[in-house]
PDB file of C-alpha atoms in Angstrom:
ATOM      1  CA  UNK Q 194     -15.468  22.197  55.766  1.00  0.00           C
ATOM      2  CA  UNK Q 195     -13.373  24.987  53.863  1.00  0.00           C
ATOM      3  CA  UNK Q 196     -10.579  24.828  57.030  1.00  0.00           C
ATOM      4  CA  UNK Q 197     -10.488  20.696  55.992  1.00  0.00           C
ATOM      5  CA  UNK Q 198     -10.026  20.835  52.382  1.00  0.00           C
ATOM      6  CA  UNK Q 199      -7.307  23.780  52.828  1.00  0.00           C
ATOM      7  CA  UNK Q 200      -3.864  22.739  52.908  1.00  0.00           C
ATOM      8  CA  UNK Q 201      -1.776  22.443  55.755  1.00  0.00           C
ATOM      9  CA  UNK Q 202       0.175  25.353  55.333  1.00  0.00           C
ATOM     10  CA  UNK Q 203      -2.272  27.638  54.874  1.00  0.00           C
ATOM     11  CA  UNK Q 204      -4.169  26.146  58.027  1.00  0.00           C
ATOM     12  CA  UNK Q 205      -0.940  26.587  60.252  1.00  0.00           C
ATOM     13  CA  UNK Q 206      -0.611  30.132  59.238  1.00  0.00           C
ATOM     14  CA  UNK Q 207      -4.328  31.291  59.867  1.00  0.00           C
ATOM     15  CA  UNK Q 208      -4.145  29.828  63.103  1.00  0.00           C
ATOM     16  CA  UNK Q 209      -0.785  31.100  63.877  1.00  0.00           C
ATOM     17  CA  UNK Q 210      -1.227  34.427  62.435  1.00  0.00           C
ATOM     18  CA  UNK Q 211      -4.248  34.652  64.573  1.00  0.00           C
ATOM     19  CA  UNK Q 212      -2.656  33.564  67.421  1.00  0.00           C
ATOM     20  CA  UNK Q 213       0.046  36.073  67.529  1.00  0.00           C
ATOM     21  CA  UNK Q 214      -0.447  39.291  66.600  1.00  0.00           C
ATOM     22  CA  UNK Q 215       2.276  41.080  63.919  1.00  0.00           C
ATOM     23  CA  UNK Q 216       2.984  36.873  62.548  1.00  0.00           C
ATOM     24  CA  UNK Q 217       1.600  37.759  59.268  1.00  0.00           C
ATOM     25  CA  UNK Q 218       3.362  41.682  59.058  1.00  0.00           C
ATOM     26  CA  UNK Q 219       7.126  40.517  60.368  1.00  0.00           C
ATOM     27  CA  UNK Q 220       9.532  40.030  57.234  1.00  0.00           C
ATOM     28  CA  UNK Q 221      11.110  36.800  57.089  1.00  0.00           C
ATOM     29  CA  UNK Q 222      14.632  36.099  58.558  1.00  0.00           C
ATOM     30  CA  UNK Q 223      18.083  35.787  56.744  1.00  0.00           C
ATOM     31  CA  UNK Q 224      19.822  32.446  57.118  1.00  0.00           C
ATOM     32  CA  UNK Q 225      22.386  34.974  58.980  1.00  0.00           C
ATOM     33  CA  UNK Q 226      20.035  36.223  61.211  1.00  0.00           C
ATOM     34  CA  UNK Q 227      18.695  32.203  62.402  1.00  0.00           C
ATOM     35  CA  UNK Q 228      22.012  30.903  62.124  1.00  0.00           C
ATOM     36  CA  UNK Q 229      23.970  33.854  63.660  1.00  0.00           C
ATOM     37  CA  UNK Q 230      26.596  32.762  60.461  1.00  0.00           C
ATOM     38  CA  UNK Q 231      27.687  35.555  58.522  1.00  0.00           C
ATOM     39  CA  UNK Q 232      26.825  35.493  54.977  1.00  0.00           C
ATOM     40  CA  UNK Q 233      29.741  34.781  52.219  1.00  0.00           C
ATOM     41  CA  UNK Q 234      28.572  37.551  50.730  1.00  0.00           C
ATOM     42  CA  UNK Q 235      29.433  39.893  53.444  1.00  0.00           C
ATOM     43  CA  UNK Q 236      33.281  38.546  53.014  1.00  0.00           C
ATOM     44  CA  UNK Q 237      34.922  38.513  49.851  1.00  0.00           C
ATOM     45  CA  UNK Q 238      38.240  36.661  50.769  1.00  0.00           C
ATOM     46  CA  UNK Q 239      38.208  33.004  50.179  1.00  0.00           C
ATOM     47  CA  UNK Q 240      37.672  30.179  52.949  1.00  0.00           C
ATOM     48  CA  UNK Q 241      39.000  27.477  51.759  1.00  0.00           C
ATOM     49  CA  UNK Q 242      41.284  26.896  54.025  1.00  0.00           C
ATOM     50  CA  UNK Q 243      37.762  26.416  56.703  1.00  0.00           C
ATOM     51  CA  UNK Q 244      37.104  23.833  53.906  1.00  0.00           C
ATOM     52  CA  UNK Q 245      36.686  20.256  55.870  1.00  0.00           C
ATOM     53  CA  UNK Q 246      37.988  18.785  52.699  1.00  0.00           C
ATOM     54  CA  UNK Q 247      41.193  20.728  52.322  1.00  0.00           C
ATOM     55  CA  UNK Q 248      44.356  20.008  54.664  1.00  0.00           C
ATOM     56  CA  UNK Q 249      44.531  23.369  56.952  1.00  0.00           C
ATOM     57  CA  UNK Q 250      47.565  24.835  59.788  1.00  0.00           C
ATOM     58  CA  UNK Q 251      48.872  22.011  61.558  1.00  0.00           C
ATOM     59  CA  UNK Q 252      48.266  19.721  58.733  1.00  0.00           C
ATOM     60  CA  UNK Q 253      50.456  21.678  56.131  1.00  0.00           C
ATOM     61  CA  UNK Q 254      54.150  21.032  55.796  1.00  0.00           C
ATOM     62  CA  UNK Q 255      56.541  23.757  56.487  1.00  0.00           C
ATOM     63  CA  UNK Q 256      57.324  24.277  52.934  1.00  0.00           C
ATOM     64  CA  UNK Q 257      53.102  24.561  52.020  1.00  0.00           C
ATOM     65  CA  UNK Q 258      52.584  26.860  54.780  1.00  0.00           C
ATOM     66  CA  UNK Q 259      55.327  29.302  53.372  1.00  0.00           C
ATOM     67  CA  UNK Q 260      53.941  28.761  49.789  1.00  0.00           C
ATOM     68  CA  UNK Q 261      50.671  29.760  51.099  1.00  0.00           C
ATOM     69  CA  UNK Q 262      52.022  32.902  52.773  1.00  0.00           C
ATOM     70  CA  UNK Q 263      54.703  33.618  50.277  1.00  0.00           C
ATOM     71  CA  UNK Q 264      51.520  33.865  47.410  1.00  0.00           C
ATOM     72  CA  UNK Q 265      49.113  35.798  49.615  1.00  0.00           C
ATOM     73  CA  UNK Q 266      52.209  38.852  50.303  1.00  0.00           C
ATOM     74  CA  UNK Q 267      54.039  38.631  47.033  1.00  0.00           C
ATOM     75  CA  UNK Q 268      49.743  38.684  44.898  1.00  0.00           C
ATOM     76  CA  UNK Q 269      48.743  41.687  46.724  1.00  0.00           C
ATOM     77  CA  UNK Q 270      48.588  45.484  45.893  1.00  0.00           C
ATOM     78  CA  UNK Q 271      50.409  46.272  49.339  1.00  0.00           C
ATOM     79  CA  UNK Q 272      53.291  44.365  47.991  1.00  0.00           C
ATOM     80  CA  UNK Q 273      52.721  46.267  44.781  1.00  0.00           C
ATOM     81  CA  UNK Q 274      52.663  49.701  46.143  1.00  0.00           C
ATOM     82  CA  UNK Q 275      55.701  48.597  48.612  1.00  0.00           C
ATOM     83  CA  UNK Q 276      57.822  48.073  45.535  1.00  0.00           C
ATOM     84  CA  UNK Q 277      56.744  51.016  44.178  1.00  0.00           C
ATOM     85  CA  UNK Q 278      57.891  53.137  46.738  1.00  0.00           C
ATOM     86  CA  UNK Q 279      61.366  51.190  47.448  1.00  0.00           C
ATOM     87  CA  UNK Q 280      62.423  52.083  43.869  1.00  0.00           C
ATOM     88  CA  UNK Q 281      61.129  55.343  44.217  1.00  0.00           C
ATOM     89  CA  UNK Q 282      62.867  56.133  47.607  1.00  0.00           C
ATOM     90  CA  UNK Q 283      65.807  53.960  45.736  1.00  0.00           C
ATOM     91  CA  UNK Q 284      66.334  56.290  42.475  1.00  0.00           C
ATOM     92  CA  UNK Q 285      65.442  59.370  44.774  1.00  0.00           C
ATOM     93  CA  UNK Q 286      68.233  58.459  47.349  1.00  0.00           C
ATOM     94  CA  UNK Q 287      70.678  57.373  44.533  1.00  0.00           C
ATOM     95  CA  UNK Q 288      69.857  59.894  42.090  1.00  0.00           C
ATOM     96  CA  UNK Q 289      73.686  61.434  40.971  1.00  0.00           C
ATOM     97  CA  UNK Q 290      74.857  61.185  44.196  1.00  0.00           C
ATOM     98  CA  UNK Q 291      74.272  57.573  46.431  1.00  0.00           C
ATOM     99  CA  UNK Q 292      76.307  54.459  46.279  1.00  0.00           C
ATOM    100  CA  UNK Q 293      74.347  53.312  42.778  1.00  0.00           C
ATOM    101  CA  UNK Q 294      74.290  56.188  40.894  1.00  0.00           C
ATOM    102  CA  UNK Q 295      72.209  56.902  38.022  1.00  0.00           C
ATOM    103  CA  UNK Q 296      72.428  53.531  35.308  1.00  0.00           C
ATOM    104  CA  UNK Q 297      71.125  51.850  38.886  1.00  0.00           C
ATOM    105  CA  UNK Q 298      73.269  48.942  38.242  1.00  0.00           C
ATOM    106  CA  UNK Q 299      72.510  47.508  41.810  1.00  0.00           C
ATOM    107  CA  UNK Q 300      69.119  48.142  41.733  1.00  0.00           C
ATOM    108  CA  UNK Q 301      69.274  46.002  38.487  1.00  0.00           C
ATOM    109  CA  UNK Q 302      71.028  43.077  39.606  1.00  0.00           C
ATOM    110  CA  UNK Q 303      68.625  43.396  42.800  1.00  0.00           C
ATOM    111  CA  UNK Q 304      65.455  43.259  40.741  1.00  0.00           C
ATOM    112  CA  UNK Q 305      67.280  40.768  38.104  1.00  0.00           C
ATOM    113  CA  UNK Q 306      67.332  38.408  41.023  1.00  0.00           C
ATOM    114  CA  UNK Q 307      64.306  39.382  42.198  1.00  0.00           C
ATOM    115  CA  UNK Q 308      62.781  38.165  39.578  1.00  0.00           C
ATOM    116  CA  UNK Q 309      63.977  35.188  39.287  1.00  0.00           C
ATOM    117  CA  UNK Q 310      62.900  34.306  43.089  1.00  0.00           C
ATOM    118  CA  UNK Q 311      59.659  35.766  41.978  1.00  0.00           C
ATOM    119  CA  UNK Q 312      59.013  32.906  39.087  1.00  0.00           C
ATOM    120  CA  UNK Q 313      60.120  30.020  41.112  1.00  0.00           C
ATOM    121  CA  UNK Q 314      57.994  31.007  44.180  1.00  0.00           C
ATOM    122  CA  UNK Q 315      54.654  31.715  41.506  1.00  0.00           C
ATOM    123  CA  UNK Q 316      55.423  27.988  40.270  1.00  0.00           C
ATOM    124  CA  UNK Q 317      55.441  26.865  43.783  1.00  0.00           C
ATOM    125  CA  UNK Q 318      52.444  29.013  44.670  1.00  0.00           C
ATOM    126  CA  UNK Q 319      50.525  27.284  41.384  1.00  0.00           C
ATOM    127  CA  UNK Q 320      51.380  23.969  42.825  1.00  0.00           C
ATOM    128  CA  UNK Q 321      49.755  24.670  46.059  1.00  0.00           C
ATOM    129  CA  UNK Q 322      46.777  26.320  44.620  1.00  0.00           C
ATOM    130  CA  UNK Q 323      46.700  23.247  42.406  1.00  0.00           C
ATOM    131  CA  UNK Q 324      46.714  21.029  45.449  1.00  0.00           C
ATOM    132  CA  UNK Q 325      44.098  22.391  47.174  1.00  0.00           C
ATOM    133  CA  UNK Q 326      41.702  22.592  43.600  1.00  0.00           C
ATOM    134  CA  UNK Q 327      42.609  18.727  43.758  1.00  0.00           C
ATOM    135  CA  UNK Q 328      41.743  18.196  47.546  1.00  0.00           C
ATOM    136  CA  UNK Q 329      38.252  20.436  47.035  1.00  0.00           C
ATOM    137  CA  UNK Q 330      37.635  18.031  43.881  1.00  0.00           C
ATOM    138  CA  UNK Q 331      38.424  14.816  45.942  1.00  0.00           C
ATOM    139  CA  UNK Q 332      36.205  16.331  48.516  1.00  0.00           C
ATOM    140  CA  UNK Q 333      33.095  16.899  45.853  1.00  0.00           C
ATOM    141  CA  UNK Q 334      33.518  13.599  44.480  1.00  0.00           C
ATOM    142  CA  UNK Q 335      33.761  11.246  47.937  1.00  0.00           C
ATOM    143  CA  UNK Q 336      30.315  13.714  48.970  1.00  0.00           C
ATOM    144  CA  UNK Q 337      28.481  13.174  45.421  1.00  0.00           C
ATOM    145  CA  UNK Q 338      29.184   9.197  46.026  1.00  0.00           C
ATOM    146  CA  UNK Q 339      27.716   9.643  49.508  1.00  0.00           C
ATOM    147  CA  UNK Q 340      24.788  11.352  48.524  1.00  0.00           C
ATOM    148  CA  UNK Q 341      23.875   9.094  45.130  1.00  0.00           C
ATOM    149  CA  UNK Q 342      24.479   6.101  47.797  1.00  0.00           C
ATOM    150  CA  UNK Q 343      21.971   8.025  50.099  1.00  0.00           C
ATOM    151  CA  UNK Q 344      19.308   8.998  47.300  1.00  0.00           C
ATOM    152  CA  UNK Q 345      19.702   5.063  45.996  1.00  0.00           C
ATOM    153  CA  UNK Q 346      18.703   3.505  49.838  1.00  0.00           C
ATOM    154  CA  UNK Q 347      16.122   6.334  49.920  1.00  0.00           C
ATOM    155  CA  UNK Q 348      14.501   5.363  46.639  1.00  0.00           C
ATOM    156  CA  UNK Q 349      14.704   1.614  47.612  1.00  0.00           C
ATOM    157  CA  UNK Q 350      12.813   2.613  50.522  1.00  0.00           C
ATOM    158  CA  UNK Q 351      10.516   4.851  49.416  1.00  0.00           C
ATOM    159  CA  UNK Q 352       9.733   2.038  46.267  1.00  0.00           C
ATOM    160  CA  UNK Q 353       9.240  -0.806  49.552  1.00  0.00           C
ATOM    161  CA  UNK Q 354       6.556   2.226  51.327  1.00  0.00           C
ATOM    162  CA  UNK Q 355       5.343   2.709  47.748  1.00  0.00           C
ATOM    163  CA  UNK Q 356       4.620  -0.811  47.664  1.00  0.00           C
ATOM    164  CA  UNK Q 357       3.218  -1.235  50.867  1.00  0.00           C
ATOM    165  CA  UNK Q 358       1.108   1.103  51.038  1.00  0.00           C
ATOM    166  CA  UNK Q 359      -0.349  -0.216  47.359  1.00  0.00           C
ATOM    167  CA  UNK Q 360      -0.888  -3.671  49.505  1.00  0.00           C
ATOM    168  CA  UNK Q 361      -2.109  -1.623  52.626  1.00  0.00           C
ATOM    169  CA  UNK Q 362      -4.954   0.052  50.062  1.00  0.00           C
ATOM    170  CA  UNK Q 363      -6.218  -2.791  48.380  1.00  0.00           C
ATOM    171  CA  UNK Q 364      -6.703  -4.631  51.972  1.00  0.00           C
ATOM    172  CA  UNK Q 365      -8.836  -1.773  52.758  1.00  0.00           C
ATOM    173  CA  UNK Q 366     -10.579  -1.925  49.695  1.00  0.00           C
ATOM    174  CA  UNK Q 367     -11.216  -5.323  50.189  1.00  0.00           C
ATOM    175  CA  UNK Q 368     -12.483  -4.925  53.967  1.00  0.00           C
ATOM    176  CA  UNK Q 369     -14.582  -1.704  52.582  1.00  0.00           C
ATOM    177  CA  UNK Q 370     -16.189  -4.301  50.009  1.00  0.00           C
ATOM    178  CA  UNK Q 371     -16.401  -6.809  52.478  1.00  0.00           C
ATOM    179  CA  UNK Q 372     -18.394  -4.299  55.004  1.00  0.00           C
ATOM    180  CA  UNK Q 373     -20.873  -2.677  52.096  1.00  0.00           C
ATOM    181  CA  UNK Q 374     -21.560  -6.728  51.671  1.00  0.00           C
ATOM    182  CA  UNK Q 375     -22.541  -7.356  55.014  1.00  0.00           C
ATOM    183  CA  UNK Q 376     -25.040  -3.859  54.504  1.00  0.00           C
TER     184      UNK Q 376
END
């Protein structure tokens, strides 16, 4: 009588545990470990591009595709520490003595322009990383409007079970009154 008015749960996992021996001592399993899916956790780097609501390779244009890798080299510390060096190996070359000497008026007029390339490709850079924040949104938004469409037909149907199992009870308790009657 105790097994009957126990929940299911806890009946499943007396029986199981019983069953098999070590059920009830073996930790539980990572998503990773069921799905074989590494966790996001385990890499940092973004996936967006794996994102079924952002455009991806063959879908980019020319011009997006070299935005993309134009803002992934030019925002990274080996770019960083590859400048670095250049100038160094630049002034070190150059010092009195190389074809821009000291006042590095080359160098200058290098970096100068540099620069400049620098600020136009971050602009173009924002606008793709603008792009895909848009195409992620549109993404969230068409999914929330399938899932409030899917949660409105579930609570329509679970109202119509609601209901008929209301109708369903007071038929039995009508055929239970009917029976003690006939008693």
């Amino acid at each position: 009588m105790q097994n009957a008015l126990a929940s299911p749960k806890t009946i499943w996992h007396t029986t199981a545990s019983s069953r098999v021996p070590g059920l009830a001592q073996s930790p539980p399993m990572t998503s990773q470990q069921m799905t074989g899916i590494p966790s996001v956790a385990s890499k940092p780097k973004q996936r967006w591009h794996r994102h079924p609501g952002v455009r991806s390779k063959g879908e980019l244009t020319l011009g997006e595709r070299a935005a993309d890798k134009m803002r992934n080299g030019m925002g990274s510390w080996a770019f960083v520490f590859g400048s670095l060096i250049f100038l160094g190996a630049w002034m070190i070359l150059n010092g009195n003595h190389g074809f821009d000497k000291y006042p590095f008026i080359l160098l200058n007029l290098v970096l100068s322009c540099l620069a400049a390339m620098q600020g136009a490709i971050l602009l173009i850079a924002a606008k793709r990383s603008d792009q895909i924040s848009s195409e992620l949104a549109e993404h969230d938004f068409e999914t929330d409007v399938r899932a409030k469409e899917l949660l409105e037909q579930l609570t329509a149907n679970f109202e119509a079970l609601s209901a008929q199992h209301a109708e369903l009870h007071e038929e039995l308790r009508n055929v239970r009154a009917q029976l003690a009657a006939k008693e």
